[in-house]
CSV table of C-alpha atoms in Angstrom, one decimal:
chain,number,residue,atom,x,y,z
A,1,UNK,CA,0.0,0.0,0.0
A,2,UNK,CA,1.6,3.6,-0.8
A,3,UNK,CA,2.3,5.7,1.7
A,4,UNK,CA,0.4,9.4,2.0
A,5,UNK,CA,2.4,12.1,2.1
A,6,UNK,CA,1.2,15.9,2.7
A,7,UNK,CA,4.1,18.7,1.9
A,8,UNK,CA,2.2,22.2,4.0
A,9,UNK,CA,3.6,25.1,2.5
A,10,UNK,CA,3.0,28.2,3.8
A,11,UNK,CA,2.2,31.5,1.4
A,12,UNK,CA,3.6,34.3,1.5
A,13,UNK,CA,4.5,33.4,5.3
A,14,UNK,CA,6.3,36.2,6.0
A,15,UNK,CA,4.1,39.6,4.3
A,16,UNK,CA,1.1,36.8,5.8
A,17,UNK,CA,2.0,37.0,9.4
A,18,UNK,CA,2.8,40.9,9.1
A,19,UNK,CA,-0.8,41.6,7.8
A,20,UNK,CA,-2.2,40.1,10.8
A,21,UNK,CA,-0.6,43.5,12.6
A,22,UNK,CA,-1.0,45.7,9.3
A,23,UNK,CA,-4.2,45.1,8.0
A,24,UNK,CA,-4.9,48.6,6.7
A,25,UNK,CA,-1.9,46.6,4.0
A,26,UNK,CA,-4.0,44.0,2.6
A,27,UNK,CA,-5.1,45.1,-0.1
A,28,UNK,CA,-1.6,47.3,-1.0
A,29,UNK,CA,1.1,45.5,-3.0
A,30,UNK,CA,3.5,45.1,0.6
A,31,UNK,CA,6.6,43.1,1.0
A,32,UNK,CA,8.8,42.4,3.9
A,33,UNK,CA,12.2,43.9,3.8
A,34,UNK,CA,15.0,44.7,5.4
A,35,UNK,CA,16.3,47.8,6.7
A,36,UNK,CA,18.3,49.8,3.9
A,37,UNK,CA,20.0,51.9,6.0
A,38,UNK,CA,21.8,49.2,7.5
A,39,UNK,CA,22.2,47.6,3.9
A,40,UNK,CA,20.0,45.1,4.2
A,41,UNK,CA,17.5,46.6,1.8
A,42,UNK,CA,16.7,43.0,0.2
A,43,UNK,CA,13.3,41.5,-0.3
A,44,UNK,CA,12.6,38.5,2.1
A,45,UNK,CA,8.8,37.9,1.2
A,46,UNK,CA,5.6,39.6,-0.6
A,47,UNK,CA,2.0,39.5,-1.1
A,48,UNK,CA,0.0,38.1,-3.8
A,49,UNK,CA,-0.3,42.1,-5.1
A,50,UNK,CA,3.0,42.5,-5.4
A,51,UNK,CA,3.5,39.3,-6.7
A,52,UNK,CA,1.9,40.3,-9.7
A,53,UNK,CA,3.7,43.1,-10.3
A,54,UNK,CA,6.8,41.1,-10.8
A,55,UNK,CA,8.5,42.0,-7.3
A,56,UNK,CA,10.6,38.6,-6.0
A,57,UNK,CA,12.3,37.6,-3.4
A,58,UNK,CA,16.0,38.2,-2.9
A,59,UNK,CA,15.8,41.4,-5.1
A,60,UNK,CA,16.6,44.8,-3.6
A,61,UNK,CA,14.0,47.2,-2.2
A,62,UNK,CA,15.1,50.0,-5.3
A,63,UNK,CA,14.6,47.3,-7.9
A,64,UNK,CA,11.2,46.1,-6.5
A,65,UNK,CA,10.1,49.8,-6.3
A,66,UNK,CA,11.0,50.2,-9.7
A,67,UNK,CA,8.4,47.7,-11.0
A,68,UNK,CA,5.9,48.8,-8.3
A,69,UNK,CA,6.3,52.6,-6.9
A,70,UNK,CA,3.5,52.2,-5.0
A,71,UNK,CA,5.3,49.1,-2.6
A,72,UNK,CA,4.7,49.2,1.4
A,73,UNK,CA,7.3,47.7,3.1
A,74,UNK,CA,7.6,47.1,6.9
A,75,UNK,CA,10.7,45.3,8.9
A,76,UNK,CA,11.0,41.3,9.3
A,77,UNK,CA,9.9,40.1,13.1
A,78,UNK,CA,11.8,36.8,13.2
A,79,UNK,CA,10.9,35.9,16.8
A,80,UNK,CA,6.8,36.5,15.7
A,81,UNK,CA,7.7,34.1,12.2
A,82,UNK,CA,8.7,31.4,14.6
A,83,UNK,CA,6.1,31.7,16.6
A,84,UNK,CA,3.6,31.0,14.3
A,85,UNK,CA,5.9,28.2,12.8
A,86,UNK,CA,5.0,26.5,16.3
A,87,UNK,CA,1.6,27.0,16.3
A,88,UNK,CA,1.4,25.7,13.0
A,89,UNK,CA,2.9,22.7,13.4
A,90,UNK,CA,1.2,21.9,16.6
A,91,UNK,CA,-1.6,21.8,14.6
A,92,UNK,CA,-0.2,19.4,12.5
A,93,UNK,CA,0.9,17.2,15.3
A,94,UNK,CA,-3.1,17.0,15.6
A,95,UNK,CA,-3.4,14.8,12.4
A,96,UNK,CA,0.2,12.7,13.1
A,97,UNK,CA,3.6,12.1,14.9
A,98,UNK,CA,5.5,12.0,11.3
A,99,UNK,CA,6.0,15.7,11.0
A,100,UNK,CA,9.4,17.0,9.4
A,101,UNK,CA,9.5,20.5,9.3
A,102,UNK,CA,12.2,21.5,5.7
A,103,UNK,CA,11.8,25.4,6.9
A,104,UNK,CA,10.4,27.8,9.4
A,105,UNK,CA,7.1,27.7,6.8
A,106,UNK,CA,7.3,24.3,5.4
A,107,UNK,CA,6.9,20.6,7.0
A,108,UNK,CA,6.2,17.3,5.5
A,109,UNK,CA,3.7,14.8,7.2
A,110,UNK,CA,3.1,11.3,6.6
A,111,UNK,CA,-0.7,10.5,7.1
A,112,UNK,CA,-0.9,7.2,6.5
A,113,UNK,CA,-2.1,5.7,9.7
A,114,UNK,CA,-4.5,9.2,10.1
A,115,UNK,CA,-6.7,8.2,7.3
A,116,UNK,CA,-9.0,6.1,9.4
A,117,UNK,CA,-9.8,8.9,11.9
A,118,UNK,CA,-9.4,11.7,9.2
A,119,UNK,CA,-10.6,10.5,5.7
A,120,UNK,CA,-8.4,10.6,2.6
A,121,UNK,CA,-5.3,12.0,1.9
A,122,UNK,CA,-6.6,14.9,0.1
A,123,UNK,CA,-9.6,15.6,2.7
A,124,UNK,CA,-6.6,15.7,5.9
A,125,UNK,CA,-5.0,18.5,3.6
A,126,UNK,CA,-8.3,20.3,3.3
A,127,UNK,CA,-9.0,20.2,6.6
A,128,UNK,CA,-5.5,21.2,7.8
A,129,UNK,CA,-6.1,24.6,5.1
A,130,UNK,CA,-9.1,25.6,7.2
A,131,UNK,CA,-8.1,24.8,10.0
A,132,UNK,CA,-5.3,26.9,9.7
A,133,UNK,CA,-7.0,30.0,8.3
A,134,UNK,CA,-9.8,29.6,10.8
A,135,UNK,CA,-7.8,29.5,13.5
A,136,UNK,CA,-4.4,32.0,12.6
A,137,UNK,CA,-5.7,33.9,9.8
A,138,UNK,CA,-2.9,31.9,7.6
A,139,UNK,CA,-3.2,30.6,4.3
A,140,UNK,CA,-1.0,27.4,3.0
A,141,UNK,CA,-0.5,25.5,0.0
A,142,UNK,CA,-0.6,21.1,0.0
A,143,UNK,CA,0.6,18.7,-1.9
A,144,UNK,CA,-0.7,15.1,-1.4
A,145,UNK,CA,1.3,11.9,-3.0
A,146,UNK,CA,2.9,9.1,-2.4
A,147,UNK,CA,6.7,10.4,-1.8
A,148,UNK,CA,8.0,13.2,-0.3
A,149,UNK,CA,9.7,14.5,-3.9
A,150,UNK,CA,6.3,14.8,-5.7
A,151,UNK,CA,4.5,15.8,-2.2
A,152,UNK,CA,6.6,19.2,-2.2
A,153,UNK,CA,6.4,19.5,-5.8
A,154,UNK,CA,2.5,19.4,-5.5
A,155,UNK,CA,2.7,22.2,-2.9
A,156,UNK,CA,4.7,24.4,-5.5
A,157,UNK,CA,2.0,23.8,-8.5
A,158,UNK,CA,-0.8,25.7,-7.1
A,159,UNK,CA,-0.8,28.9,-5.1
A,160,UNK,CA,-2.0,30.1,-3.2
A,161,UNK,CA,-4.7,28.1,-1.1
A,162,UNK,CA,-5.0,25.0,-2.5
A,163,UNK,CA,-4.6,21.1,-2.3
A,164,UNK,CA,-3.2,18.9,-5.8
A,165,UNK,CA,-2.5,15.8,-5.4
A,166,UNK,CA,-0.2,14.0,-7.6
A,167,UNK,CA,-0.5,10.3,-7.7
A,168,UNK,CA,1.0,6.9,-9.6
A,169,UNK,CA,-1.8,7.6,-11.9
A,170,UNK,CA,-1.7,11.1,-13.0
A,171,UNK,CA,2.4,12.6,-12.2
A,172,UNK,CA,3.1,12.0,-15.5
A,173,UNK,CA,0.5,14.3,-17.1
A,174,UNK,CA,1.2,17.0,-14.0
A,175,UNK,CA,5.0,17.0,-13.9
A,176,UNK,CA,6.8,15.4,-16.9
A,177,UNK,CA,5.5,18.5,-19.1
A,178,UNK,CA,7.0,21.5,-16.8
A,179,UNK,CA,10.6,23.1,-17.5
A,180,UNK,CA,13.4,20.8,-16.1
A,181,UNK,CA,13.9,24.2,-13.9
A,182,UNK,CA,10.8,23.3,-11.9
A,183,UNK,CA,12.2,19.9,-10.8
A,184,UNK,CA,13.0,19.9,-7.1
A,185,UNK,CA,17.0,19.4,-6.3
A,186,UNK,CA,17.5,20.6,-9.7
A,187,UNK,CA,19.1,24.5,-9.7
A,188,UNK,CA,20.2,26.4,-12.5
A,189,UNK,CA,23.7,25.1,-13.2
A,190,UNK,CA,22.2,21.9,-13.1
A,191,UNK,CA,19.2,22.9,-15.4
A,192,UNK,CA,21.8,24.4,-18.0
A,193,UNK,CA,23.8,21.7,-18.2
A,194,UNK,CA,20.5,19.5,-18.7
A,195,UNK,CA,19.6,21.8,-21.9
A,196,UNK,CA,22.8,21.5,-23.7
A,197,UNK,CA,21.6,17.8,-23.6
A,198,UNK,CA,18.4,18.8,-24.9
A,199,UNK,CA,16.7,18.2,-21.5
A,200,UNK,CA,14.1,20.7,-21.1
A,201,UNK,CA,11.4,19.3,-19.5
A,202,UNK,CA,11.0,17.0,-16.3
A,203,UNK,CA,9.6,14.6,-18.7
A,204,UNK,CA,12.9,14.2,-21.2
A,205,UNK,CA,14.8,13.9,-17.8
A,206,UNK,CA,12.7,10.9,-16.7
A,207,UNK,CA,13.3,9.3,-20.2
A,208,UNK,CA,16.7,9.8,-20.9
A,209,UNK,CA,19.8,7.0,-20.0
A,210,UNK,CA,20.1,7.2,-16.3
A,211,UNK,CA,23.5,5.9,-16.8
A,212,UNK,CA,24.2,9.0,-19.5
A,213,UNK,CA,22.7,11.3,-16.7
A,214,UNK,CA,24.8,9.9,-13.8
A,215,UNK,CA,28.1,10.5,-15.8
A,216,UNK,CA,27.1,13.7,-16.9
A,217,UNK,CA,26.4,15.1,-13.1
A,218,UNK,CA,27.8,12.4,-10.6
A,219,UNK,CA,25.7,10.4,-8.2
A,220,UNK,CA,23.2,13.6,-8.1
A,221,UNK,CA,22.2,12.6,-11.3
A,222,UNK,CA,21.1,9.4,-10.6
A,223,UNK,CA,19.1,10.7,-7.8
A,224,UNK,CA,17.3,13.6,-9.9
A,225,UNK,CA,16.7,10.7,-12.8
A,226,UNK,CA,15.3,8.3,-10.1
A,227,UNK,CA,12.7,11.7,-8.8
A,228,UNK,CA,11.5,12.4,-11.9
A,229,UNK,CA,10.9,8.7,-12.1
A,230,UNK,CA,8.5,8.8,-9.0
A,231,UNK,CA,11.0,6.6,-7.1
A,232,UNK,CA,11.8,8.4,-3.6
A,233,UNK,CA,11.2,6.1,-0.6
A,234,UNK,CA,12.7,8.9,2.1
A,235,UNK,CA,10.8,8.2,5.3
A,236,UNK,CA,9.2,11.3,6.9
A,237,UNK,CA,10.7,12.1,10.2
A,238,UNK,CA,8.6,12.1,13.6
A,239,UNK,CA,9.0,15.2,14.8
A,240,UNK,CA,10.5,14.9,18.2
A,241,UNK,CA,13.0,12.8,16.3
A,242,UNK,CA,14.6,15.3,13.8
A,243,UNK,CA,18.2,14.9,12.5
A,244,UNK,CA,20.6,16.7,14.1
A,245,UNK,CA,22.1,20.2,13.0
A,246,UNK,CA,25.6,19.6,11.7
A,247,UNK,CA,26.7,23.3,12.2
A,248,UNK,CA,25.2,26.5,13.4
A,249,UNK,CA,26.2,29.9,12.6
A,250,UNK,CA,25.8,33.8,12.5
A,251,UNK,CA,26.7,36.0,10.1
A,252,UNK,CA,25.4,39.8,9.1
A,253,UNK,CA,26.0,42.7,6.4
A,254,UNK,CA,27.3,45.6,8.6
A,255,UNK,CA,25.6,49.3,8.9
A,256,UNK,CA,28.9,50.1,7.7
A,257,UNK,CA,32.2,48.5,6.8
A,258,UNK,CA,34.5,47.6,9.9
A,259,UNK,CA,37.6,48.7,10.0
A,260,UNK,CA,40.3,47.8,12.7
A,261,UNK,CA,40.9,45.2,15.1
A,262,UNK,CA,38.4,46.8,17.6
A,263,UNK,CA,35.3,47.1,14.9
A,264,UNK,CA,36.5,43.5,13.9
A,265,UNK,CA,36.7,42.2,17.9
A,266,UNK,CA,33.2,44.0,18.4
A,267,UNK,CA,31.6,41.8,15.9
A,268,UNK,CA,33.4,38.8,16.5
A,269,UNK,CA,32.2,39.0,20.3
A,270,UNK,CA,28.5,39.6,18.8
A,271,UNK,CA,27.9,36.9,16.4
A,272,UNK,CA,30.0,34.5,18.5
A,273,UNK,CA,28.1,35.0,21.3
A,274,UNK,CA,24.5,34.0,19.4
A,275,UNK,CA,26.2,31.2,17.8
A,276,UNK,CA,27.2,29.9,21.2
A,277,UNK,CA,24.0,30.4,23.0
A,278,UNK,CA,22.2,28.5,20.1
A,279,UNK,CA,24.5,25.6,20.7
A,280,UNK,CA,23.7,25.3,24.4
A,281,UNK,CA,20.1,25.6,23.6
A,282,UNK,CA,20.5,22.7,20.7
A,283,UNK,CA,22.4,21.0,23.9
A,284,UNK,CA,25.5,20.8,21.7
A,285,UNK,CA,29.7,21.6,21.0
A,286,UNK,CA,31.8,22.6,18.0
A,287,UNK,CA,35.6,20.7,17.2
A,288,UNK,CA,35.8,23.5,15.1
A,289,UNK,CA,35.5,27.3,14.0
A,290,UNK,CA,34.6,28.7,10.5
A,291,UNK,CA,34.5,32.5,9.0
A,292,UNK,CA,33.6,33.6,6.1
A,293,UNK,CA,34.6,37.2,5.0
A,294,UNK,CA,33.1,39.8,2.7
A,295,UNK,CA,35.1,42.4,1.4
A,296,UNK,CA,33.6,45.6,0.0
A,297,UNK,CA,34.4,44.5,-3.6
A,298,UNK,CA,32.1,41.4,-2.9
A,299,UNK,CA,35.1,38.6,-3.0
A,300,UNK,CA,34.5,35.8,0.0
A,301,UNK,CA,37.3,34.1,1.9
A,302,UNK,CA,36.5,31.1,4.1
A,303,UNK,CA,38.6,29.5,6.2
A,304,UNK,CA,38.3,27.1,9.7
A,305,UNK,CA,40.4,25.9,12.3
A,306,UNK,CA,39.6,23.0,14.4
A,307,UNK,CA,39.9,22.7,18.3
A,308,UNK,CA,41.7,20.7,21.1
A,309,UNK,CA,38.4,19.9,22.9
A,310,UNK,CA,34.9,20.9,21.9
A,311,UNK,CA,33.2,23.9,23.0
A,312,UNK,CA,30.3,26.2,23.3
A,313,UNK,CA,31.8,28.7,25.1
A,314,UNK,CA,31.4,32.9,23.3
A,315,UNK,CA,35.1,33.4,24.2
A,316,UNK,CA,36.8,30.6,22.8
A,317,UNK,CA,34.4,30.4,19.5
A,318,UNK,CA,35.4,34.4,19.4
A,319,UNK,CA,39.6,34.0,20.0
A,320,UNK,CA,39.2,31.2,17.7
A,321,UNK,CA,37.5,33.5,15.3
A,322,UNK,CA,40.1,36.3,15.8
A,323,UNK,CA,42.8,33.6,15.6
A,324,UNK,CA,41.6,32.7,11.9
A,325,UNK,CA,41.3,36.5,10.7
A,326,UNK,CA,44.4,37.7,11.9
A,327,UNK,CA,46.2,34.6,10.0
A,328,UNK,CA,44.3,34.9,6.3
A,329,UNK,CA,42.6,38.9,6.7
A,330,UNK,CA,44.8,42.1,6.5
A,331,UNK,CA,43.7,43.8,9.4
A,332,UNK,CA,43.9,47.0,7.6
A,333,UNK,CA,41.2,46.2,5.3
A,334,UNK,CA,37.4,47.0,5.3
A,335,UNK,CA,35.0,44.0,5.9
A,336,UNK,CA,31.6,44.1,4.6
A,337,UNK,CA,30.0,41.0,5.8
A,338,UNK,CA,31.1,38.6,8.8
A,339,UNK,CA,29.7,34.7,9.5
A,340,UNK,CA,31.0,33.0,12.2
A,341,UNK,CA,30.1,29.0,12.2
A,342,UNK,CA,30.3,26.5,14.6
A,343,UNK,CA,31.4,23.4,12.9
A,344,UNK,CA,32.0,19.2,13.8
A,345,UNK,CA,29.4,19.5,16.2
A,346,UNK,CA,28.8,17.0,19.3
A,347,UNK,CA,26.3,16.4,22.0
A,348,UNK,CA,27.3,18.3,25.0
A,349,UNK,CA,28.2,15.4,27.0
A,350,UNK,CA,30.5,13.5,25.1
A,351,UNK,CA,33.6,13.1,26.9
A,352,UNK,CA,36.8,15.2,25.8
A,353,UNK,CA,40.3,16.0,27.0
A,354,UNK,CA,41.0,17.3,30.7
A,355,UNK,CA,43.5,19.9,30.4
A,356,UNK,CA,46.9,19.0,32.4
A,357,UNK,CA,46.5,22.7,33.8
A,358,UNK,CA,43.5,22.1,36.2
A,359,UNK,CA,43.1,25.8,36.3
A,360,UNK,CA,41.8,25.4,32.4
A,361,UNK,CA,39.2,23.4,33.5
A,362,UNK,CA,38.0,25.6,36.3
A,363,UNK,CA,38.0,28.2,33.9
A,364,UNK,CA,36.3,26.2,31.7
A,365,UNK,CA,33.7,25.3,33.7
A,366,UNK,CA,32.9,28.6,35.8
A,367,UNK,CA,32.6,30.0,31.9
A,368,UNK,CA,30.0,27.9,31.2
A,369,UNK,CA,27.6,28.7,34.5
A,370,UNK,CA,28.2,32.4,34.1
A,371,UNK,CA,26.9,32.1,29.9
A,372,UNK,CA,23.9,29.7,31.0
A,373,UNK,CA,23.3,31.9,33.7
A,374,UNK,CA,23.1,34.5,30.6
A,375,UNK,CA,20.9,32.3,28.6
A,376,UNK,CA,18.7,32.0,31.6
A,377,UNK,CA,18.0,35.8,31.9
A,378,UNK,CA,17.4,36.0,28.1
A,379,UNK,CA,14.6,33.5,27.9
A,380,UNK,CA,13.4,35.1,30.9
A,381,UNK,CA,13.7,39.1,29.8
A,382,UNK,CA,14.4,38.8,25.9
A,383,UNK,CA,17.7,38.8,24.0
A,384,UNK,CA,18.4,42.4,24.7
A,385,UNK,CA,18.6,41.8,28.5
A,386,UNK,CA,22.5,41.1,28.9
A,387,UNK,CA,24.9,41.6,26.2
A,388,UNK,CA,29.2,41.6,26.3
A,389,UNK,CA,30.2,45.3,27.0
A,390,UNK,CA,32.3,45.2,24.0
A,391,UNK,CA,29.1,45.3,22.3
A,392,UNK,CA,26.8,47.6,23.8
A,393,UNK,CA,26.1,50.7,22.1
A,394,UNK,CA,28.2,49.6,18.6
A,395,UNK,CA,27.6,51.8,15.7
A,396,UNK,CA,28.2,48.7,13.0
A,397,UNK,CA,24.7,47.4,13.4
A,398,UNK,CA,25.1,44.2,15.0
A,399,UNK,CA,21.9,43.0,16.8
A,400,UNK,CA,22.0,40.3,19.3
């Protein structure tokens, strides 16, 4: 018997959940932006009005406005998005355990064992739709099939509001005729290579020699050949059993480029100290450090270093950090954009090194009270609550 699979994906989640607070917006073509001031003037989501005008995301606020003048924008509320990605999926949790969330606005579900108390496929994602906009004023997209490949790819083929449901019987007539660009997994180096094979639909990629495709783009090939095919047997995940992160990080475009070792210390100290405190809270420790740098000319460098023992500590993740610049980063020179990332992670537990200097692990250890002691005060007053001094009143735009 094939499984049921229902891919939930929010619309317009962003620009959705800020017309709950700005209704007087609703009918206004409205996006969600950053600040431009701070040079983060880039498009993170829009309403079905300004959809239509041709405004997308990852554009900049001046190019949007140039297709639509008339474009309301208001500031992104992270902490509210996430929020509502709870509630959401606590109402999914309603219908089953197998919920896998891909993104803050998008989960899988596998509904196989609901349909008995719930009805088909198809009538769970209906109900879930309503129950949804009854309840949060939300809207949401489903697709319904029997993997989670053509389950998402349903989701995408009708917006907003609605349920397709792509089956054994009928993928072939829905899928194998859109542009090979519409293929999930498949990206635009990917799709190019594809069309100087005379691959343009998902279709011709479904029929051509998987052995021709493999060669062509290495075991992804194979994979892509064998979704187009329908074959994806990926279990869903329950949801109190999700994979674990494999690195967390920070990184942000400055108000203004940092120059120095103190404008580079200052933002070290900041974006380590997030990435640390989301480690504890994932109840995890990094072997390693990476940082990626942005220079005004737009060129990256990357570069990591590993560690002795693991960590999770704002101090060590930030002298590691500093460590790294100072060795591959002319001081001198202006940085645009920082991202510090914990790497090689670990549960918090797992035994490491002790330190032949028993004062290290005093250190160590009175370091890691003190920051939970921090994390404490944050859950309890907000994020703002406590900061490092070296932060406090910066002028380079660094938010905790």
């Amino acid at each position: 018997m094939d499984r049921v699979i229902l891919h939930c994906d929010m619309n317009g989640f962003f620009a959705s959940v800020e017309l709950l607070d700005y209704p007087e917006l609703r009918n206004k073509p409205m996006a969600v932006c950053g600040n431009p001031e701070n040079r983060h003037g880039i498009i993170l989501a829009k309403n079905e009005i300004a959809k239509k005008y041709g405004v997308v995301t990852a554009e900049t606020l001046w190019q949007a406005r140039k297709k639509c003048p008339a474009l309301q924008v208001v500031p992104p509320h992270h902490s509210k998005y996430k929020h509502y990605s709870k509630l959401i999926n606590d109402i999914y949790l309603r219908f089953t355990d197998m919920v896998e969330p891909f993104s803050v606005d998008e989960s899988w579900l596998d509904v196989t064992a609901s349909r008995q108390l719930f009805g088909t496929g198809r009538e769970i994602a209906d109900i879930i739709r309503e129950t949804v906009k009854n309840e949060l004023g939300l809207t949401l997209s489903v697709g319904v099939s029997f993997n989670k490949i053509f389950a998402k790819m349903g989701s995408d083929y009708k917006k907003p509001d609605a349920t397709t449901e792509i089956t054994r019987d009928n993928f072939r007539s829905i899928l194998w005729p859109l542009d090979i660009h519409e293929m999930f997994f498949v990206g635009n180096a990917t799709a190019r290579r594809l069309n100087e094979c005379g691959i343009k639909t998902i279709g011709e990629l479904a029929l051509s020699d998987k052995k021709m495709i493999t060669s062509m783009l290495g075991k992804q090939g194979g994979v892509i050949h064998d979704y187009a095919n329908g074959l994806d047997t990926t279990p869903v995940l329950r949801f109190n059993e999700q994979e674990k992160v494999k690195s967390i990080g920070n990184g942000t475009t400055f108000r203004r480029n940092l120059q120095g070792e103190k404008d580079i210390r200052t933002a070290v100290t900041g974006l380590s100290d997030t990435v640390a405190s989301r480690l504890r809270n994932h109840r995890m420790k990094a072997f390693g450090v990476k940082v990626d740098i942005k220079d005004p000319a737009f060129k990256v460098i990357s570069r990591q270093q590993q560690l002795d023992n693991p960590t999770n500590l704002t101090d060590i993740i930030a002298d590691t950090a500093m460590s790294i610049i100072r060795k591959s980063w002319r001081m001198r020179d202006s940085i645009r954009m920082l991202t510090i990332t914990a790497i090689n992670l670990c549960d918090e537990n797992q035994a490491q090194q002790l330190s032949l200097f028993s004062d290290e692990n005093v250190l160590a250890e009175k370091g890691e009270k003190v920051e939970r002691a921090m994390d404490d005060i944050r859950k309890k007053f907000g994020t703002d609550a406590i900061k490092f001094g070296s932060v406090i009143d910066n002028d380079i735009g660094l938010d905790q």
